[in-house]
């Protein structure tokens, strides 16, 4: 396509009307008709929304509109089997997230309020644009304000995207293993390994409401979450107390067994690691191994392979 660079530049600027006109003229000239028709549909998607988006005056409303439209566009691409890696989509992606980021930042500077949800969205825009350090700084600031489970997971996610895998794994493990209840919207986590683990859990037919709870155990067996670090005294005491509480409920409340099994297993794994690597106690190690075998013989054998 002779004017490909011009088209990419127009999409980077968000000038969808001119991009559409440029593409329409190319339809008369090019042999790659199928690809041109595809680009025609992609640009038309955004051109149809251009007037609505540009009419929004308030920075937060405008940012949120662009942010949400990208989600709608992802669904559109999936439905139409559009490759999200083509240069034209990448150019639109950059425009949308730059626009959303700048408007979110304007909104924050106007309100001067530490809105946690706004900080999360700003960090996502930075991440989408490959500005990992700014995304991390934003999330670290948000976490100081509110030690939220999702913020911790998002931090791990960005460290992973940045290539700091060891640090990311420790953060993922800390959140999944030390938190008693796992609950987050998976759309915020793009780490391929976490999503792969979730798919493996689903394949084993666990009910939807338990899928997230099984991430620590399956992640450990997968060797993704078997990274080691020492437990502090407070952490050790809390893990021990949580385990006692969960075991009492498990053996007294039949209806709670399905949701308590992954909780007990992940606490047992932490105790196993503690007595293998930190305090080296063979008797205690064997006690916790026995607990795991009594709960789930099949998973116990897999856990032992990666200890």
GROMACS .gro file of N, CA and C in nm, residues 7 29-30 38-39 41 49 64-66 79 105 120-121 134 138 144 150 171 182 185 211 215 217 225 258 275 286:
model
   84
    7UNK      N    1  -0.137   0.652   0.637
    7UNK     CA    2  -0.252   0.594   0.708
    7UNK      C    3  -0.217   0.569   0.856
   29UNK      N    4  -0.734   0.117  -0.614
   29UNK     CA    5  -0.602   0.098  -0.674
   29UNK      C    6  -0.535  -0.034  -0.637
   30UNK      N    7  -0.557  -0.080  -0.516
   30UNK     CA    8  -0.477  -0.190  -0.462
   30UNK      C    9  -0.531  -0.329  -0.499
   38UNK      N   10  -1.088  -0.517   0.531
   38UNK     CA   11  -1.074  -0.537   0.675
   38UNK      C   12  -1.039  -0.405   0.744
   39UNK      N   13  -0.942  -0.332   0.688
   39UNK     CA   14  -0.903  -0.203   0.746
   39UNK      C   15  -1.020  -0.104   0.739
   41UNK      N   16  -1.333  -0.172   0.771
   41UNK     CA   17  -1.425  -0.203   0.883
   41UNK      C   18  -1.368  -0.154   1.015
   49UNK      N   19  -1.774   0.638   1.608
   49UNK     CA   20  -1.774   0.683   1.748
   49UNK      C   21  -1.703   0.816   1.768
   64UNK      N   22  -1.275   0.793   3.022
   64UNK     CA   23  -1.349   0.668   3.046
   64UNK      C   24  -1.415   0.618   2.918
   65UNK      N   25  -1.463   0.711   2.836
   65UNK     CA   26  -1.527   0.673   2.710
   65UNK      C   27  -1.427   0.604   2.618
   66UNK      N   28  -1.309   0.662   2.603
   66UNK     CA   29  -1.206   0.599   2.518
   66UNK      C   30  -1.163   0.465   2.576
   79UNK      N   31  -1.474  -1.104   1.755
   79UNK     CA   32  -1.590  -1.152   1.678
   79UNK      C   33  -1.558  -1.161   1.529
  105UNK      N   34  -0.519   1.191   3.359
  105UNK     CA   35  -0.424   1.275   3.434
  105UNK      C   36  -0.480   1.415   3.454
  120UNK      N   37  -0.577   0.318   3.936
  120UNK     CA   38  -0.567   0.188   3.867
  120UNK      C   39  -0.577   0.207   3.716
  121UNK      N   40  -0.670   0.290   3.673
  121UNK     CA   41  -0.690   0.313   3.530
  121UNK      C   42  -0.569   0.384   3.469
  134UNK      N   43   0.636   0.403   3.499
  134UNK     CA   44   0.530   0.494   3.544
  134UNK      C   45   0.410   0.416   3.597
  138UNK      N   46   0.277   0.443   3.987
  138UNK     CA   47   0.135   0.475   4.014
  138UNK      C   48   0.073   0.371   4.106
  144UNK      N   49   0.013   0.223   4.877
  144UNK     CA   50   0.039   0.290   5.005
  144UNK      C   51  -0.090   0.349   5.063
  150UNK      N   52  -0.609  -0.642   4.454
  150UNK     CA   53  -0.599  -0.623   4.309
  150UNK      C   54  -0.478  -0.536   4.274
  171UNK      N   55   0.571  -1.137   4.419
  171UNK     CA   56   0.449  -1.058   4.446
  171UNK      C   57   0.324  -1.140   4.420
  182UNK      N   58  -0.934  -1.515   4.757
  182UNK     CA   59  -0.889  -1.464   4.628
  182UNK      C   60  -1.010  -1.419   4.548
  185UNK      N   61  -1.108  -0.921   3.936
  185UNK     CA   62  -1.156  -0.927   3.799
  185UNK      C   63  -1.037  -0.964   3.710
  211UNK      N   64  -1.254  -2.113   4.095
  211UNK     CA   65  -1.139  -2.112   4.003
  211UNK      C   66  -1.025  -2.028   4.058
  215UNK      N   67  -0.580  -2.100   4.210
  215UNK     CA   68  -0.460  -2.047   4.143
  215UNK      C   69  -0.333  -2.076   4.222
  217UNK      N   70  -0.245  -2.321   4.426
  217UNK     CA   71  -0.207  -2.463   4.421
  217UNK      C   72  -0.162  -2.501   4.280
  225UNK      N   73   0.467  -2.052   4.074
  225UNK     CA   74   0.455  -1.990   4.206
  225UNK      C   75   0.532  -2.067   4.314
  258UNK      N   76  -1.549  -2.797   4.973
  258UNK     CA   77  -1.494  -2.759   4.842
  258UNK      C   78  -1.416  -2.627   4.843
  275UNK      N   79   0.942  -2.549   5.688
  275UNK     CA   80   1.014  -2.655   5.760
  275UNK      C   81   1.118  -2.728   5.673
  286UNK      N   82   0.710  -3.379   5.746
  286UNK     CA   83   0.630  -3.500   5.717
  286UNK      C   84   0.486  -3.487   5.765
   0.00000   0.00000   0.00000
